[in-house]
GROMACS .gro file of C-alpha atoms in nm:
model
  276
    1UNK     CA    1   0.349   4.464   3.019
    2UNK     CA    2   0.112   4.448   3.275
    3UNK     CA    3  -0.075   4.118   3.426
    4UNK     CA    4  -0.432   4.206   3.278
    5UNK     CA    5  -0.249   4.277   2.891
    6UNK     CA    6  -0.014   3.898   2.952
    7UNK     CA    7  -0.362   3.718   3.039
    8UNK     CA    8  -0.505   3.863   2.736
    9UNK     CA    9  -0.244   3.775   2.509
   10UNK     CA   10  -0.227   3.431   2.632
   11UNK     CA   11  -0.628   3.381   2.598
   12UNK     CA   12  -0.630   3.547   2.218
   13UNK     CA   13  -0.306   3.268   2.141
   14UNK     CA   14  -0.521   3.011   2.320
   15UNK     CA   15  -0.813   3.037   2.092
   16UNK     CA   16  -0.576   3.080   1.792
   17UNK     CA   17  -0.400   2.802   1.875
   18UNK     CA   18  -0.753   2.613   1.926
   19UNK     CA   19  -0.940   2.715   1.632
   20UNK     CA   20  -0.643   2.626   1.399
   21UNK     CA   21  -0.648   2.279   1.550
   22UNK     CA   22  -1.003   2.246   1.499
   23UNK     CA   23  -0.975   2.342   1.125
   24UNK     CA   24  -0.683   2.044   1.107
   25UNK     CA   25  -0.875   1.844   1.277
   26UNK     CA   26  -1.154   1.852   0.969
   27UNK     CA   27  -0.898   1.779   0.743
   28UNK     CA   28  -0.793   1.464   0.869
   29UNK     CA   29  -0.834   1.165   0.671
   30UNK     CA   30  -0.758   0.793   0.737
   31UNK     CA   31  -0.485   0.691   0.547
   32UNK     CA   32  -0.506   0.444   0.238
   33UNK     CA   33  -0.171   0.336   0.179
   34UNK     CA   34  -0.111   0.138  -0.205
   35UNK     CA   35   0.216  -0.058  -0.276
   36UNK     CA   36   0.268  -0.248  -0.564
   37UNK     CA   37   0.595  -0.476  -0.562
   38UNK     CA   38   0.765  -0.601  -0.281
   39UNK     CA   39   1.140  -0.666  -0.385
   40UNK     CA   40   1.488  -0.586  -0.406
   41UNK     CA   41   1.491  -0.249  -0.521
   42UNK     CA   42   1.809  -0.195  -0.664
   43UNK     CA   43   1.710   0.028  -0.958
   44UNK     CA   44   1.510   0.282  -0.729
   45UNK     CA   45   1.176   0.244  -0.840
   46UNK     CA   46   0.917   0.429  -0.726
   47UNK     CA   47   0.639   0.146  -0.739
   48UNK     CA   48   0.911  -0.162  -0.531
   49UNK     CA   49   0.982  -0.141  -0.165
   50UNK     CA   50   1.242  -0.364  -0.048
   51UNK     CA   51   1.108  -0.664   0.148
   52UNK     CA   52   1.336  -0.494   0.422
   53UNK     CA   53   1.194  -0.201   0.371
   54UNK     CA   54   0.826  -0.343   0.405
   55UNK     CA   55   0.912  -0.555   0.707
   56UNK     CA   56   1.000  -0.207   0.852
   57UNK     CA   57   0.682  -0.030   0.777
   58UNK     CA   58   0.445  -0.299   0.890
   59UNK     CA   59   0.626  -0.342   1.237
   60UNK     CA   60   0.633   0.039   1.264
   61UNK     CA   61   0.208  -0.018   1.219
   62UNK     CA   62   0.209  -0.246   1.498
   63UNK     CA   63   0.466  -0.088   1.726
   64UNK     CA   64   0.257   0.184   1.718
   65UNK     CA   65  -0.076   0.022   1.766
   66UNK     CA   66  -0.211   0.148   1.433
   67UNK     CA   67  -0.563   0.007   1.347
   68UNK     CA   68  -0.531  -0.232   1.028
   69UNK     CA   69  -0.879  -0.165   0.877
   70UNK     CA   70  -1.024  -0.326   0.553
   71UNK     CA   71  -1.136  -0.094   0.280
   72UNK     CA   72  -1.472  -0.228   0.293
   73UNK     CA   73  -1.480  -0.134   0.670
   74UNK     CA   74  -1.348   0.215   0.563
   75UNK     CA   75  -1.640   0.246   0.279
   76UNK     CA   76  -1.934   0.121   0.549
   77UNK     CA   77  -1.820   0.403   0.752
   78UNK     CA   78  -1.785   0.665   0.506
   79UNK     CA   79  -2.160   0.518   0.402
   80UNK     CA   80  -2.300   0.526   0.742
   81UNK     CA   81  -2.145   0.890   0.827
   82UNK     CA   82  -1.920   0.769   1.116
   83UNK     CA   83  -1.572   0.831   1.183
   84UNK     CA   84  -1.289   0.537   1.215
   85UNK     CA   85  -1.087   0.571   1.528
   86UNK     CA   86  -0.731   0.826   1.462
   87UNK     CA   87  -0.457   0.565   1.401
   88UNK     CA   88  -0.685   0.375   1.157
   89UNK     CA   89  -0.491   0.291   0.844
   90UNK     CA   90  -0.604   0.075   0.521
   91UNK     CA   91  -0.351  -0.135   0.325
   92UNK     CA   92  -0.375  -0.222  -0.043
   93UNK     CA   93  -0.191  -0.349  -0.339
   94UNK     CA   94  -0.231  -0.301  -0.708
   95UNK     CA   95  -0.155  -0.553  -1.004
   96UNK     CA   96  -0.120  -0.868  -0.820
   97UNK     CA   97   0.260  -0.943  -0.888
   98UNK     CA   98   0.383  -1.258  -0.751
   99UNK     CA   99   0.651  -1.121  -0.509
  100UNK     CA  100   0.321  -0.987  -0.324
  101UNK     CA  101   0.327  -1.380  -0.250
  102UNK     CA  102   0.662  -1.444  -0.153
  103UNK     CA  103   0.769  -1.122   0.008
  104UNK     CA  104   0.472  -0.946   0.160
  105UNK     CA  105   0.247  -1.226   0.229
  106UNK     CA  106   0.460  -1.360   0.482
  107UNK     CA  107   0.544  -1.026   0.694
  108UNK     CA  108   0.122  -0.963   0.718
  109UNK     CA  109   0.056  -1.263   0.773
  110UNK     CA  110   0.304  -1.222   1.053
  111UNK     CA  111   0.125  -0.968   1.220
  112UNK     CA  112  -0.263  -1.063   1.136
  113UNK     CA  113  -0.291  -0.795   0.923
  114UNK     CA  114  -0.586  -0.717   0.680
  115UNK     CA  115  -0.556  -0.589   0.337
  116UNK     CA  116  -0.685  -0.553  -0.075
  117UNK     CA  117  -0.538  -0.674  -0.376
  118UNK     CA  118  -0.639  -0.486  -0.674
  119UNK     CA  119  -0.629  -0.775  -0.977
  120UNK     CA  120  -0.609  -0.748  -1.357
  121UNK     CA  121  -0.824  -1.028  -1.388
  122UNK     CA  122  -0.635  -1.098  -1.713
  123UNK     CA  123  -0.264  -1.114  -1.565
  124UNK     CA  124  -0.369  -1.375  -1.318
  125UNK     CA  125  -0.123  -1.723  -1.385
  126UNK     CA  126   0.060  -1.550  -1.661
  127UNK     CA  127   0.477  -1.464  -1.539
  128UNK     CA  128   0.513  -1.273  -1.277
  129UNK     CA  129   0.188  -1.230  -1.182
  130UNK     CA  130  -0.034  -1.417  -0.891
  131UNK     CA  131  -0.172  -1.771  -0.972
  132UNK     CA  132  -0.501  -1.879  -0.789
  133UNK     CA  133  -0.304  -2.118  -0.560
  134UNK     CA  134  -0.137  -1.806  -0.424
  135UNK     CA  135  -0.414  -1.587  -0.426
  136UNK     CA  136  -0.669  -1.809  -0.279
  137UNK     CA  137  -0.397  -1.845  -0.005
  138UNK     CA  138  -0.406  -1.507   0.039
  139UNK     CA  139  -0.736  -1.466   0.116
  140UNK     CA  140  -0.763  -1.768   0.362
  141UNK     CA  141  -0.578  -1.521   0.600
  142UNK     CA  142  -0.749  -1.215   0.544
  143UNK     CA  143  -0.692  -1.096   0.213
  144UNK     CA  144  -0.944  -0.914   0.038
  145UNK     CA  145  -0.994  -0.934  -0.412
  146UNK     CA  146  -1.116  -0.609  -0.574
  147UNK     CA  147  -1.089  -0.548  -0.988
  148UNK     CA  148  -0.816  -0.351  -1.156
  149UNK     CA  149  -0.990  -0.391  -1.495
  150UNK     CA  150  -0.906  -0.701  -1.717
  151UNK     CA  151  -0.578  -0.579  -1.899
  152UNK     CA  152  -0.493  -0.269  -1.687
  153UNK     CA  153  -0.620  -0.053  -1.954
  154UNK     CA  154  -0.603   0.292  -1.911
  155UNK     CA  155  -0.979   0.407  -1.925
  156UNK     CA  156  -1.085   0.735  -1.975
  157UNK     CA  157  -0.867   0.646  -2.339
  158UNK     CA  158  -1.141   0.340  -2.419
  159UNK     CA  159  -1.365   0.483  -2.639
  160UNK     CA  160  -1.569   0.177  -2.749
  161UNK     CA  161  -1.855   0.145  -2.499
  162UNK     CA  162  -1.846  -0.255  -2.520
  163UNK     CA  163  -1.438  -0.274  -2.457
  164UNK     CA  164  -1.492  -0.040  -2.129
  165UNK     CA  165  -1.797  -0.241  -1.981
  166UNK     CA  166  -1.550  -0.540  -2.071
  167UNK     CA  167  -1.279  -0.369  -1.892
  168UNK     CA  168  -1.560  -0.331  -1.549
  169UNK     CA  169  -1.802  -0.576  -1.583
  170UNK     CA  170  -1.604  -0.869  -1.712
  171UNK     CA  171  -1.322  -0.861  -1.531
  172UNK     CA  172  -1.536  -0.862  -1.153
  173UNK     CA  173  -1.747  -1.153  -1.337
  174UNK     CA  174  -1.404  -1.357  -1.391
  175UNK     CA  175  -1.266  -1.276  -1.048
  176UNK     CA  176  -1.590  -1.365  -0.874
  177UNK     CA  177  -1.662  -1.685  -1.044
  178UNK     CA  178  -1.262  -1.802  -1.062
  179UNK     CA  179  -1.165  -1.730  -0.705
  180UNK     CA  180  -1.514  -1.748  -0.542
  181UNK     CA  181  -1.561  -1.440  -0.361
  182UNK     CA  182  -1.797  -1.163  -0.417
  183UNK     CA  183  -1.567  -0.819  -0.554
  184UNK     CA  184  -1.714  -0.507  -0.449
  185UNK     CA  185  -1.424  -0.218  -0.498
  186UNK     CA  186  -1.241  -0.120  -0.782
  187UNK     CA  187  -0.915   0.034  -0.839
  188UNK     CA  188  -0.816   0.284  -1.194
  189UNK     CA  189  -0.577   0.191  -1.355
  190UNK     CA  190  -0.288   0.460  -1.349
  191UNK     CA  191  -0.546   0.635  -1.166
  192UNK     CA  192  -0.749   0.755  -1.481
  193UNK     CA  193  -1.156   0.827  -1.438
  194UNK     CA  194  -1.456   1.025  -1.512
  195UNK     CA  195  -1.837   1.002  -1.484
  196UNK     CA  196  -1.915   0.775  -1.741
  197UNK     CA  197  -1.653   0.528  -1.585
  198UNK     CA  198  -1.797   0.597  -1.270
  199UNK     CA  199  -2.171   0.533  -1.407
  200UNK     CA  200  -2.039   0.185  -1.519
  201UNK     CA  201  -1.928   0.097  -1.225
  202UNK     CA  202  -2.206   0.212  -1.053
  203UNK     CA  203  -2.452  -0.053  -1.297
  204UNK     CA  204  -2.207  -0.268  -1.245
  205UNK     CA  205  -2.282  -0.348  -0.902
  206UNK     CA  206  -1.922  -0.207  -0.696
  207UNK     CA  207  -1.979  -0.013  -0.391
  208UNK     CA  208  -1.653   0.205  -0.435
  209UNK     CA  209  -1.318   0.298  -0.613
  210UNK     CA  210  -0.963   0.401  -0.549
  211UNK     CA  211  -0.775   0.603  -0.713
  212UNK     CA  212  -0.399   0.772  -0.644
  213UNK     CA  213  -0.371   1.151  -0.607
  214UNK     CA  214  -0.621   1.199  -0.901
  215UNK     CA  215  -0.951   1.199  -0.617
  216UNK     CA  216  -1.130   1.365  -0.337
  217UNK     CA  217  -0.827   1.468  -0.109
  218UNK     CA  218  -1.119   1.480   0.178
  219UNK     CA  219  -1.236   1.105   0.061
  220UNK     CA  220  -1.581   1.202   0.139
  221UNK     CA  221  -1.635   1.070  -0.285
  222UNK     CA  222  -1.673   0.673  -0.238
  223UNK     CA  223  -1.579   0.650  -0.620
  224UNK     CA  224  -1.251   0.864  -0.624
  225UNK     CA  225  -1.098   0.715  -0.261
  226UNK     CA  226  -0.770   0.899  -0.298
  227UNK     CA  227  -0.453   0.641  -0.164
  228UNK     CA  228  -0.104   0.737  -0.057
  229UNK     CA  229   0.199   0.569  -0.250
  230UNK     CA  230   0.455   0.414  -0.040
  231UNK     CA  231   0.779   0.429  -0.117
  232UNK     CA  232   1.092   0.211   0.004
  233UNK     CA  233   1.253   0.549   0.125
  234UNK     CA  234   0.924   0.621   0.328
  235UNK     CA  235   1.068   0.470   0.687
  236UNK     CA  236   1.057   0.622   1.023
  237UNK     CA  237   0.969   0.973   1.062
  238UNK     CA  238   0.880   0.974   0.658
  239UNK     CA  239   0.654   0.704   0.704
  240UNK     CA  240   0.478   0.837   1.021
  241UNK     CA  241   0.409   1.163   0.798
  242UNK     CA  242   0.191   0.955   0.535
  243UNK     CA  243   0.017   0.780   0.806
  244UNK     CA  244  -0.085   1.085   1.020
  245UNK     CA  245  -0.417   1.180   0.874
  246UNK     CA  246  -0.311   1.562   0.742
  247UNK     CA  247  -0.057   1.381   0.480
  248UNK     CA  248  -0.290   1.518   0.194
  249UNK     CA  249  -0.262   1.843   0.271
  250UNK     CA  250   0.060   1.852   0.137
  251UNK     CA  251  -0.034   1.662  -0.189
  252UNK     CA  252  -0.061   1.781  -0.544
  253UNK     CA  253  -0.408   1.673  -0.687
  254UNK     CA  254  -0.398   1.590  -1.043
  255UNK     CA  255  -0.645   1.525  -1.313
  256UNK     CA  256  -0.852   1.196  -1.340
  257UNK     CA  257  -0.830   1.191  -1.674
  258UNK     CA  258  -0.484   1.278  -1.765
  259UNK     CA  259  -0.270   1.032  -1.848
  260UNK     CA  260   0.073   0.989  -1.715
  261UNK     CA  261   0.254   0.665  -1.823
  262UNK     CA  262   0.206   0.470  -2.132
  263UNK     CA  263  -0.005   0.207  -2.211
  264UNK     CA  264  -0.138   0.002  -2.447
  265UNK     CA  265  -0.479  -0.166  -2.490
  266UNK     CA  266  -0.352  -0.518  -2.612
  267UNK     CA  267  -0.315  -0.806  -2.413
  268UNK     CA  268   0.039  -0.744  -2.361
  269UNK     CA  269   0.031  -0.397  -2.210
  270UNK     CA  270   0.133  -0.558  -1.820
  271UNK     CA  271   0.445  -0.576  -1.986
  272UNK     CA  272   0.512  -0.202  -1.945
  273UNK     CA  273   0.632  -0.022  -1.593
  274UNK     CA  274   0.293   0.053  -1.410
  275UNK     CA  275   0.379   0.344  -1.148
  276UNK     CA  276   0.056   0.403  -0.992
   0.00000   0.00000   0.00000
């Protein structure tokens, strides 16, 4: 192979090699990490990481001088049209369980890092869950408060009208007047949504919503902010792969309205394993 053929071989690989990173590039999203408890995971559930674990995954963050962003910061940017700096990450937690408290509080705290809690306005002082001691705590060193409905109801299954603008309105009403503090964002419960729960929300006066692998894998969609589930095996090299932008690309997307755990619309339906 002569010299003239090698040069043009290596220029056709170079612009390969170019335009393929340029359509990764596009696909890059910040990640939104969610967790929900914090604790001894002996049973290997999917929704605890170990406080060990968690200790871990945050000092991996600031090892590696990732960029703790809140997920209003990440919505004003996705609203203005701007990009966050690569390395950016968001953290947030769903259901408001009291080891959040007692095991996580302490190792963000630690490192000055920001983050949402997603309440059930409804759980808040009952066993288990957050009181408004804890949570107002919380949010003296950085915490942020958005709504996970009143009684973690599932809601693309509430079919009375007045029960779902219960489940939206209400519960940011209760939140905002019990813990002071205006609540913007809005997390669905096990994930579940669709345009008339986005409309609500919409009258209702949030700005955004999260969801799990149920919403816009590009998270250009301010109401279907897809988040990555962390799990306690997820440390190291695992970990790094959820935080490096492209993690999505590997996802399965699945269907905002199907539902994929059981629930139940009384009070007591916090009671039952919540995996997402």
């Amino acid at each position: 192979m002569n010299r003239k053929i090698i040069r043009i071989f290596l220029v056709a690989l170079a612009v390969v090699v170019i335009a393929g990173g340029l359509g990764l590039s596009r696909r890059y999203t910040v990640p939104i990490l969610m967790y929900h408890h914090i604790a001894v995971n002996s049973d290997e559930r999917v929704d605890t990481v170990s406080p060990e674990t968690f200790a871990a995954q945050m000092a991996y963050l600031h090892q590696h001088h990732y960029h703790v962003v809140t997920i209003d910061e990440y919505v004003a940017a996705l609203l203005e049209k701007r990009s966050l700096p690569r390395k950016s990450v968001v953290i947030t937690f769903d259901d408001a369980y009291e080891d959040n408290y007692s095991n996580a509080f302490p190792i963000l705290k630690k490192y000055n890092f920001p983050w949402m809690l997603f309440i059930p306005s409804d759980f808040i002082g009952t066993p288990e869950y957050l009181s408004v001691g804890q949570i107002k705590e919380m949010m003296r060193h950085g915490m942020k408060v958005g709504s996970h409905s009143r009684r973690h109801a599932y809601l693309p299954d509430v079919i009375d009208p007045v029960r779902l603008e219960d489940e939206i309105v209400q519960s940011k009403r209760i939140l905002e007047e019990t813990l002071g503090v205006r609540v913007n964002i809005f997390s669905y419960p096990v994930g579940g949504f669709n345009d008339a729960i986005i409309g609500d929300l919409q009258k209702a006066g949030y700005t955004a919503a999260v969801t799990t692998n149920r919403g816009d894998f590009r998270n250009k969609n301010r109401w279907a902010l897809t988040r990555i589930k962390v799990k306690d095996s997820d440390v190291n090299w695992k970990f790094g792969v959820k935080l490096s932008g492209f993690y999505n690309i590997v996802r399965t997307p699945k269907e905002p309205t199907a539902l994929m755990c059981p629930h139940s619309s009384d009070s007591h339906s916090h009671a039952l394993p919540v995996t997402e």
